[in-house]
Coordinates of N, CA and C in Angstrom, one line a residue:
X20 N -27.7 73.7 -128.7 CA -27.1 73.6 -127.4 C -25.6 74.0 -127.5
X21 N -25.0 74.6 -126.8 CA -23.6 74.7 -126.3 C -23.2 74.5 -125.0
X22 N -22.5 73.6 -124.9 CA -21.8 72.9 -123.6 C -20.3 73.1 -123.3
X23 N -20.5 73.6 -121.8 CA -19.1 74.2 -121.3 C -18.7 73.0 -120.1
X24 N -17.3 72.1 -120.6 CA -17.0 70.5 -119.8 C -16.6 71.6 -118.5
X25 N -17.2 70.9 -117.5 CA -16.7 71.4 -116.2 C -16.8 69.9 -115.2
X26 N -15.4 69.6 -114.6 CA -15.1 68.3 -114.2 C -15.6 67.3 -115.0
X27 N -16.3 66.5 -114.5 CA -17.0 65.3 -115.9 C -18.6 65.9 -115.8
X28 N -18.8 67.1 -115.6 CA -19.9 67.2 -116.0 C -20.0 68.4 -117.3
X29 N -21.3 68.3 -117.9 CA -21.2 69.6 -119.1 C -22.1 70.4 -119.1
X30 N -22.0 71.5 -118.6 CA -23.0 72.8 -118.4 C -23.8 72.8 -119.9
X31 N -24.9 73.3 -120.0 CA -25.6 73.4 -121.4 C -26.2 75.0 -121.3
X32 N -26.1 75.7 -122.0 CA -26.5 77.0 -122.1 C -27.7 77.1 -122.6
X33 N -29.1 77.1 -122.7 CA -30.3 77.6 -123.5 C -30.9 78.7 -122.7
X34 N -32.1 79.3 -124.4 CA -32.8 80.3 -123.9 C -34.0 79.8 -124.6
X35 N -35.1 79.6 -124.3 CA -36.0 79.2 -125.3 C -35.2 78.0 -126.0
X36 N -35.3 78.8 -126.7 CA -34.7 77.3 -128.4 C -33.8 78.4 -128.9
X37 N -33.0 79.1 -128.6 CA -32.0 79.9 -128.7 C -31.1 79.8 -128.1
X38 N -29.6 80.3 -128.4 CA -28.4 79.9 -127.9 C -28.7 81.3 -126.7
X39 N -28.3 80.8 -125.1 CA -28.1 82.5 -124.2 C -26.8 82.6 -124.8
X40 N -26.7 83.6 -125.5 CA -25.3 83.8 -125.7 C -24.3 84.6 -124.9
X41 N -25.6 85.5 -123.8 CA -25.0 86.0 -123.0 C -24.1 85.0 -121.6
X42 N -24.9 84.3 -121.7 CA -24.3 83.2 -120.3 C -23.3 82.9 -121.1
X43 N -23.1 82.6 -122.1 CA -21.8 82.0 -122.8 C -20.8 82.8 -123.5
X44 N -21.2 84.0 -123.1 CA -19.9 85.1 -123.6 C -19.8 85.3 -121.9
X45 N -20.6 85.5 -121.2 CA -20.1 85.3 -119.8 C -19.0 84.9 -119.0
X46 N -19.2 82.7 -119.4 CA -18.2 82.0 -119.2 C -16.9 81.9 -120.0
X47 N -17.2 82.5 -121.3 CA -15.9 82.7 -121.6 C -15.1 83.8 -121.2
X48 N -15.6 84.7 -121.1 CA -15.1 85.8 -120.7 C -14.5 85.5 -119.0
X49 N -14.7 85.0 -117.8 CA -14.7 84.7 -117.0 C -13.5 83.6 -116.5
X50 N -13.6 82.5 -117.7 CA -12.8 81.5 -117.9 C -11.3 82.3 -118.9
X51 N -11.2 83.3 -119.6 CA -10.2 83.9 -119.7 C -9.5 85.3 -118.9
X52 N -10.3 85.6 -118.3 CA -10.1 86.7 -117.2 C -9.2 85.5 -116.1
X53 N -10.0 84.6 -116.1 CA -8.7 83.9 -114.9 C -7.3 83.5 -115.6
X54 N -7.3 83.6 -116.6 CA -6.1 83.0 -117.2 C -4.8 84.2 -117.0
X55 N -5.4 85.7 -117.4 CA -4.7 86.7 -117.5 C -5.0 87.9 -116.3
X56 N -5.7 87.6 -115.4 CA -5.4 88.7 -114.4 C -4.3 88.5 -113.7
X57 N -3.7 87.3 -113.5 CA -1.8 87.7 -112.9 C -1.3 88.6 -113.6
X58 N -1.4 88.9 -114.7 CA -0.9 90.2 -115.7 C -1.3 91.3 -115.7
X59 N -1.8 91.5 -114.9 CA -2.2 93.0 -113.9 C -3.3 93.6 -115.0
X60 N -4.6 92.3 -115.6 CA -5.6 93.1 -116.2 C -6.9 93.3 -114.9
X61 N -7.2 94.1 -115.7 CA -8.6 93.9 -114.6 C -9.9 93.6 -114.9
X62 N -11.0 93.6 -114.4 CA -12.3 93.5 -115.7 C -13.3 94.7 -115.6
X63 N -13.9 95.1 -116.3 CA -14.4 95.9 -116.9 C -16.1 96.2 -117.2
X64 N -17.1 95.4 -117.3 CA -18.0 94.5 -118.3 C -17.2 93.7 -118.9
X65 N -17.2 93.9 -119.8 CA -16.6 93.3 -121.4 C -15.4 93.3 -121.8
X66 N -14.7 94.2 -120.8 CA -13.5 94.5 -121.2 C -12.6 93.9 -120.3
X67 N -11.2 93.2 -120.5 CA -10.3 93.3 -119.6 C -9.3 94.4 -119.8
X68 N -8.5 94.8 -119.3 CA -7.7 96.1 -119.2 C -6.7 96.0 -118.2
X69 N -5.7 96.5 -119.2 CA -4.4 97.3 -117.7 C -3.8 98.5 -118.3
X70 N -3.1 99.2 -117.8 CA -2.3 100.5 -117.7 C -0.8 100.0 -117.8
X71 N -0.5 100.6 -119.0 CA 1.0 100.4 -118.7 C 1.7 101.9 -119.1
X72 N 3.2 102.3 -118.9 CA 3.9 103.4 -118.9 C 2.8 104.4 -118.3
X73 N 2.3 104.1 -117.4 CA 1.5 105.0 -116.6 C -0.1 105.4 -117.2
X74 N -0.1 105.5 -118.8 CA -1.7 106.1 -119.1 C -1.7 105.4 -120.6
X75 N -1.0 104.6 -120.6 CA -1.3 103.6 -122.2 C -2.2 102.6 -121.7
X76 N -3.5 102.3 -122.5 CA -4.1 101.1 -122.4 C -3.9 100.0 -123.3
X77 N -3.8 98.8 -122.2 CA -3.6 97.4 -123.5 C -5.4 96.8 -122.9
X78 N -6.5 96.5 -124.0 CA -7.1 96.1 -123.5 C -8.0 95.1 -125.1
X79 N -8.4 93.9 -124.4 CA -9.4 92.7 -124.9 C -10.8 92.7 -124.6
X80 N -11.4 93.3 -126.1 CA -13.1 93.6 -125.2 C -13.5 92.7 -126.4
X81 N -14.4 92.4 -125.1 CA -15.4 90.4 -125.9 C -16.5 91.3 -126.3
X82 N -17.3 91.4 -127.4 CA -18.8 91.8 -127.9 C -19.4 90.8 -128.6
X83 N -20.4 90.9 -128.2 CA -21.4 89.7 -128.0 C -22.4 89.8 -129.4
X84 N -22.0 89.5 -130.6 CA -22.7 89.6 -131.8 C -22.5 90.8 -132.2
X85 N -23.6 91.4 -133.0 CA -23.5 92.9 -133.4 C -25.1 93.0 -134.1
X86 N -25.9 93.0 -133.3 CA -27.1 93.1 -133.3 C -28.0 94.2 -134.1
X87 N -27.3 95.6 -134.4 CA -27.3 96.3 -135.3 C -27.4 96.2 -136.7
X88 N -26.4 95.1 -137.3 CA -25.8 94.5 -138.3 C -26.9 93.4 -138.5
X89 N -27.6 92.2 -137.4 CA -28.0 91.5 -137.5 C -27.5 90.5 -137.4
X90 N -26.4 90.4 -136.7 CA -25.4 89.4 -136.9 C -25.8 88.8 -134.9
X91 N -25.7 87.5 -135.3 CA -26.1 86.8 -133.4 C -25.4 86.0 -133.5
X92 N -25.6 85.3 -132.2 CA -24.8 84.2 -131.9 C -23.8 83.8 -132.6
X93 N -22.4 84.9 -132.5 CA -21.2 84.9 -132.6 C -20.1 86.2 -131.5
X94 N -19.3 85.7 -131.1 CA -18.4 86.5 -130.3 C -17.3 86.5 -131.2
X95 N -17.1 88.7 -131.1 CA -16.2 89.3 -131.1 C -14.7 89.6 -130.3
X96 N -14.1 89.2 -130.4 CA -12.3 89.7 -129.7 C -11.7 90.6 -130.0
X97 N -11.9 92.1 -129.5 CA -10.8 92.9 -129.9 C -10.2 93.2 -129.3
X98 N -9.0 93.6 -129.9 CA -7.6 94.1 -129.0 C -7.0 95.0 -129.3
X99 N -7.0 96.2 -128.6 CA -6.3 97.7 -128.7 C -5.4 97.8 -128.0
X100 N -4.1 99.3 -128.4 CA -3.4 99.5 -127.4 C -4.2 101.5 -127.7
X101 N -4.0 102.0 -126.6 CA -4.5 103.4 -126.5 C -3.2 104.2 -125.8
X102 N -3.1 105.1 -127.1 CA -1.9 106.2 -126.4 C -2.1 107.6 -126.8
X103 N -2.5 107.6 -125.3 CA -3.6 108.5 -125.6 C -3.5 110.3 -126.1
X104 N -2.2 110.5 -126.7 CA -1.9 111.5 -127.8 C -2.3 111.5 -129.0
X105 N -2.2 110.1 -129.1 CA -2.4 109.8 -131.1 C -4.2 110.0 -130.6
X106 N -4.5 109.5 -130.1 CA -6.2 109.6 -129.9 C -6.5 111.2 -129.7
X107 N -5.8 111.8 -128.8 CA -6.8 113.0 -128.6 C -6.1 114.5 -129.5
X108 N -4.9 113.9 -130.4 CA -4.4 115.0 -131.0 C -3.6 115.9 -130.4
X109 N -2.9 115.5 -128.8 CA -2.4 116.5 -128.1 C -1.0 115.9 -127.4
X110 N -0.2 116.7 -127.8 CA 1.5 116.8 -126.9 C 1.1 116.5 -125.4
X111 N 0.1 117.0 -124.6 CA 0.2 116.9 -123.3 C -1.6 116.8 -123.1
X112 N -2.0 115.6 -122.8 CA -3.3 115.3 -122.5 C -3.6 115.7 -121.5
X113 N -4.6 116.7 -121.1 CA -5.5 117.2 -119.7 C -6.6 116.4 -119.5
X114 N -6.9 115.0 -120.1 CA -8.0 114.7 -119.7 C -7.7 113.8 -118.2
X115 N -8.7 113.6 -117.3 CA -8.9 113.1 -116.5 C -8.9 111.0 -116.8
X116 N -8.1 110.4 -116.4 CA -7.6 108.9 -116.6 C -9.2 108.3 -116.6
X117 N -9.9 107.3 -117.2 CA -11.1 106.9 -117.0 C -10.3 105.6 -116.3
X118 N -11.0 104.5 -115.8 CA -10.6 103.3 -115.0 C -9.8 102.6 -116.5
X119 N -10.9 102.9 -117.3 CA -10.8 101.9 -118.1 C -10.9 102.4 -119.9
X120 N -10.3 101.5 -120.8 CA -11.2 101.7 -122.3 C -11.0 100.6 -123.3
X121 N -12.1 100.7 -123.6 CA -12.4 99.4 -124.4 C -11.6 99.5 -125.6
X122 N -11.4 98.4 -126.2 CA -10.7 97.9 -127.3 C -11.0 99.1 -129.0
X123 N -12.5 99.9 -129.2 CA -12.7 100.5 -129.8 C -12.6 101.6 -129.2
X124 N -11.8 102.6 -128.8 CA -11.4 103.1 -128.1 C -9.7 103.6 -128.4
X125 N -9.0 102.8 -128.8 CA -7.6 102.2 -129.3 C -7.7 102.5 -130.8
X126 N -5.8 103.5 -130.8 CA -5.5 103.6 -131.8 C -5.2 102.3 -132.5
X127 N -4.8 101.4 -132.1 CA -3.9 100.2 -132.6 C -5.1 99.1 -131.9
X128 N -5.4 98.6 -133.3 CA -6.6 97.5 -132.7 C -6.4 96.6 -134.0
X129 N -6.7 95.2 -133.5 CA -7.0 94.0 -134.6 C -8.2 93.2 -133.7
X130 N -8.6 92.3 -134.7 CA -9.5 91.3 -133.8 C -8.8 89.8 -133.9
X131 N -9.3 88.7 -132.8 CA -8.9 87.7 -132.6 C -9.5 87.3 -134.3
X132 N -9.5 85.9 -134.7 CA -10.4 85.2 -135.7 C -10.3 83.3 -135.2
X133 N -11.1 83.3 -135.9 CA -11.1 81.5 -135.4 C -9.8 80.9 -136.2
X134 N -9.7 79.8 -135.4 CA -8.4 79.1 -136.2 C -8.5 78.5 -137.1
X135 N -10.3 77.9 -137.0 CA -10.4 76.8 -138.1 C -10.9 77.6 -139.3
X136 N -10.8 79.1 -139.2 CA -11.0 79.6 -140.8 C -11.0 81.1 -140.6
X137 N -9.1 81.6 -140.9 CA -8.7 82.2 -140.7 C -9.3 83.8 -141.0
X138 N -10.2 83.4 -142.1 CA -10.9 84.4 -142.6 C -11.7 85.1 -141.9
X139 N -12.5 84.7 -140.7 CA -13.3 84.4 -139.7 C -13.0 85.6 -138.6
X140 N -13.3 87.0 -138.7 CA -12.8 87.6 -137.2 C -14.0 87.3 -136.2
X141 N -14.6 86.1 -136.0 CA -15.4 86.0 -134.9 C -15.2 84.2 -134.3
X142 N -15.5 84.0 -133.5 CA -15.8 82.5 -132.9 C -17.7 82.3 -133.2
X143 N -18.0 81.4 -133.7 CA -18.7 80.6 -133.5 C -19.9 80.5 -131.9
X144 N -20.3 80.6 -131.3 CA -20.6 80.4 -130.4 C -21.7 79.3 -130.0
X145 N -22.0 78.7 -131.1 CA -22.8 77.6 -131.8 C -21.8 75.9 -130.8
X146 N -20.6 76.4 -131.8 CA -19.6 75.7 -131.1 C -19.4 75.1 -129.4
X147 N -18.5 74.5 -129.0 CA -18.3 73.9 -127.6 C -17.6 75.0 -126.6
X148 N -17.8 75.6 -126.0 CA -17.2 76.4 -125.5 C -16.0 76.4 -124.9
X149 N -15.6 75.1 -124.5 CA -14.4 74.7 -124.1 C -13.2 75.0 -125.2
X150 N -14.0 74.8 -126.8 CA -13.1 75.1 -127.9 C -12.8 76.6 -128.2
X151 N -13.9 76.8 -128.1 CA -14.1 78.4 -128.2 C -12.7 78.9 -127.2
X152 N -13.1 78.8 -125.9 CA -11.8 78.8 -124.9 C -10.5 78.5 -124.9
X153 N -10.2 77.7 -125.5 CA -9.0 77.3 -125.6 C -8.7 77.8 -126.8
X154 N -9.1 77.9 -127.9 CA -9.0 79.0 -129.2 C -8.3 80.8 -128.6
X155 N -8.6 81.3 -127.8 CA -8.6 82.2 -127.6 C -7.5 82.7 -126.5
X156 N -7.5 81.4 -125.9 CA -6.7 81.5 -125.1 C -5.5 81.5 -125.6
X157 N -5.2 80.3 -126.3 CA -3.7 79.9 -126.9 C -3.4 81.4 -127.7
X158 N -4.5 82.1 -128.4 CA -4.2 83.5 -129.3 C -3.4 84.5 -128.4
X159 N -4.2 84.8 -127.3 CA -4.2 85.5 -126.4 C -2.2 85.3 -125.5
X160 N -2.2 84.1 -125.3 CA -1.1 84.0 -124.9 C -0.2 83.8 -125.7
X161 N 0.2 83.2 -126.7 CA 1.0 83.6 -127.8 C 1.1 84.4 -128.6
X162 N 0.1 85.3 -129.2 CA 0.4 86.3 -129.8 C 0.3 88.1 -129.0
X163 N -1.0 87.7 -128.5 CA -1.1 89.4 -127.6 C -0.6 89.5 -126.7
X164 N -0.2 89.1 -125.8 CA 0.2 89.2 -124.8 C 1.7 89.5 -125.1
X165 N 2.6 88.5 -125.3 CA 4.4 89.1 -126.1 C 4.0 90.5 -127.0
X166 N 2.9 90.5 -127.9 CA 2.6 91.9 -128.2 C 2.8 92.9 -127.2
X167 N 1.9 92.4 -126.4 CA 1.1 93.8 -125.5 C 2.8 94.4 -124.6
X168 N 3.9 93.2 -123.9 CA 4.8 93.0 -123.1 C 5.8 94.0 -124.2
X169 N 6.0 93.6 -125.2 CA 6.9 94.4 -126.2 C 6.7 95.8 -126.2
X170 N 5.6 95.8 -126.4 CA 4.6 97.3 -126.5 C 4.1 98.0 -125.2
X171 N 5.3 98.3 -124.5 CA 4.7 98.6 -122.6 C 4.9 100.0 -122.4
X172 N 5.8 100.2 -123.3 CA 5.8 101.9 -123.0 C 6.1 102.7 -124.9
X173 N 6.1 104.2 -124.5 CA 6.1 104.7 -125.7 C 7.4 104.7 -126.7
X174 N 8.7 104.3 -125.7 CA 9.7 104.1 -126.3 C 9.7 102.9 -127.1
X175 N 8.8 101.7 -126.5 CA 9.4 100.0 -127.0 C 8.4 100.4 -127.9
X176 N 7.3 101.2 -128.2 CA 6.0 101.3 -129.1 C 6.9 101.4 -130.0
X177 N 7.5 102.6 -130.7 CA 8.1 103.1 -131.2 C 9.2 102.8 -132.1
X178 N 10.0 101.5 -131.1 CA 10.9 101.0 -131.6 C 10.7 99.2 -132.2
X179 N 9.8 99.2 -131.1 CA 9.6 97.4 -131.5 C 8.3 97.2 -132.3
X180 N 7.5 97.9 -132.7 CA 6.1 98.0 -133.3 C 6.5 96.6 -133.7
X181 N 7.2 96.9 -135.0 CA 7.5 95.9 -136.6 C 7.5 94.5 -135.9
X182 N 8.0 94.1 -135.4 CA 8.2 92.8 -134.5 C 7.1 92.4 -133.2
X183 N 6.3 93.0 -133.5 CA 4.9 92.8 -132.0 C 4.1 92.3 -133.4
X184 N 3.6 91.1 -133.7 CA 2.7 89.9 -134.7 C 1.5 89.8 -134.2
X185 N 1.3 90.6 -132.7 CA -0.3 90.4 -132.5 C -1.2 91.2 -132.8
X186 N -0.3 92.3 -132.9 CA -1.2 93.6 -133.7 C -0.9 94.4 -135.0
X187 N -1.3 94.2 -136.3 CA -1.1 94.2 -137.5 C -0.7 95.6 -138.0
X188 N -1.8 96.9 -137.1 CA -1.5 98.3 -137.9 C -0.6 99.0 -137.5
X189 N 0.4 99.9 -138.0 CA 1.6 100.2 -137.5 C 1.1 101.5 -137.3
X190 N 1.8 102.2 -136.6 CA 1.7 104.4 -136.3 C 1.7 104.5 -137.1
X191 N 1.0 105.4 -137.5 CA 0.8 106.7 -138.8 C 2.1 107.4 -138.8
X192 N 2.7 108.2 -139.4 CA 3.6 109.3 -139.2 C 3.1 110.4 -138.8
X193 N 1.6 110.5 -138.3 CA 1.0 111.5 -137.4 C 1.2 110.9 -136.3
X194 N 0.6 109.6 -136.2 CA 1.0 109.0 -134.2 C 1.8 109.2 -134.3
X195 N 3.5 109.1 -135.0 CA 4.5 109.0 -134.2 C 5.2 110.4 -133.9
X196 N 4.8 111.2 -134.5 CA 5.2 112.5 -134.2 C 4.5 112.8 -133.0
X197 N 2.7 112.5 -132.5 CA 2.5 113.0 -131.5 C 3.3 112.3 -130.2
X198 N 3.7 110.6 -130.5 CA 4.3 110.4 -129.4 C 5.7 110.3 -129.1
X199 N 6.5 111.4 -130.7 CA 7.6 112.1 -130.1 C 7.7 113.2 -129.5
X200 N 6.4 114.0 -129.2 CA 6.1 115.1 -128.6 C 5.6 115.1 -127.5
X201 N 5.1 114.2 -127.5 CA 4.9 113.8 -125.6 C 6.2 113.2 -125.1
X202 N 7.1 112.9 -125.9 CA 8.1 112.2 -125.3 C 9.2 113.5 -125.0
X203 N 9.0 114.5 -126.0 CA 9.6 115.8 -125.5 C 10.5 116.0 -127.0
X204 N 10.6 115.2 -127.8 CA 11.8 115.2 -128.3 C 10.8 116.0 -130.1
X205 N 11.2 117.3 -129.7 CA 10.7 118.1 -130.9 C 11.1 117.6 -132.3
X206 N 12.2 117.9 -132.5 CA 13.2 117.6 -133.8 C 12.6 116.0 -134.2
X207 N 12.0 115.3 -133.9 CA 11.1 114.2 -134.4 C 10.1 114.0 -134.7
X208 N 9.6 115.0 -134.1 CA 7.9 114.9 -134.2 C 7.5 116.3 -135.2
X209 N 8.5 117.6 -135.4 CA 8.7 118.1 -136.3 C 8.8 117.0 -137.9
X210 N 10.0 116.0 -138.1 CA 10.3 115.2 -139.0 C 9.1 114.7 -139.2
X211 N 8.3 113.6 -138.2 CA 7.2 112.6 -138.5 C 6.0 113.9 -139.1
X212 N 6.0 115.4 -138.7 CA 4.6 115.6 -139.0 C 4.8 116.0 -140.5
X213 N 6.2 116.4 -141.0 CA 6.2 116.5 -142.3 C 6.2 115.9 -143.1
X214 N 6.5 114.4 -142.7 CA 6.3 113.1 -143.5 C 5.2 113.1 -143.6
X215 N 4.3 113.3 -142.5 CA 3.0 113.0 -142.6 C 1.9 113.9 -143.7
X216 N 2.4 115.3 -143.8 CA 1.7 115.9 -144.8 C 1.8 116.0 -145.7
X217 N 3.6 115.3 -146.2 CA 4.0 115.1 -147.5 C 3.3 114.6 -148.6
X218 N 3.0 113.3 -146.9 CA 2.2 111.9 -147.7 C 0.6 112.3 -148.1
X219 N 0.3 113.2 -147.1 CA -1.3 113.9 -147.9 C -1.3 115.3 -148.5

């Protein structure tokens, strides 16, 4: 069983004699969408998402096991930022804006992990879902979110990366050249691409 407390009563999730994990990545997902749509995300499926400096994506996509792998009844958190030069290889992107893009999708991505065992990039789903929820939540608002806020355009990318703790991998000296070239400013992105070939 997994039980979600709602007023004094407690929802129970089954399928068979199986956890639905779907109903319970559902309500989690549902119960953290209300916490962060004031923050101009929106939903997606799986994903929540917003746009910031016009065509960068900050987005948190929940995946529901990885069933491929053989792995069940556990929920994935990931969290990308997408800019969308360093992705497509280009100074000036002609592609058409999609609504939305998921967390794998992002150059700059980490996953949530549980708190009770840091080693852990998944929640439990086994677990209380109330915990699960509030796990994710406190992450989300203390760590990604001041990330995501620091990280709103290509300039604070740029400059404030080192100091944003919610997301671990820094630009390449290929990203940052492409997004000194979208920013116009040659003589840097000339510098970053020769760093970058130095280093290969």
């Amino acid at each position: 069983y997994n039980k979600c407390k709602k007023g004094d009563d407690f929802v129970y999730f089954e399928k068979d004699t199986e956890l639905d994990t779907k109903a319970i990545v559902d309500e989690i997902e549902k119960t953290v969408y209300a916490q962060i749509k004031p923050l101009g995300f929106r939903k997606h499926g799986r994903t929540l998402h917003r746009f910031v400096d016009g065509d960068i994506s900050q987005a948190i996509t929940f995946q529901n096991g990885c069933p491929e792998k053989g792995i069940y009844d556990v929920l994935f958190v990931n969290v990308g930022i997408r800019i969308p030069e360093c992705v497509l290889r280009t100074f000036a992107p002609e592609e058409a804006l999609k609504k939305y893009y998921p967390a794998y999708d992002c150059n700059l991505r980490c996953d949530l992990t549980d708190s009770e065992d840091q080693k852990k990039d998944y929640f439990d789903l086994h677990h209380p879902i109330q915990e699960i929820v509030n796990d994710i939540i406190c992450k989300i608002k203390d760590c990604v979110i001041p990330a995501f806020n620091t990280l709103n355009s290509r300039r604070d990318i740029l400059e404030n990366q080192k100091n944003a703790n919610g997301l671990s991998r820094q630009l390449t000296n290929l990203e940052k050249a492409m997004v000194f070239g979208r920013m116009g400013d040659m003589k840097k992105a000339e510098l970053f691409f020769n760093q970058y070939y130095d280093e290969n």
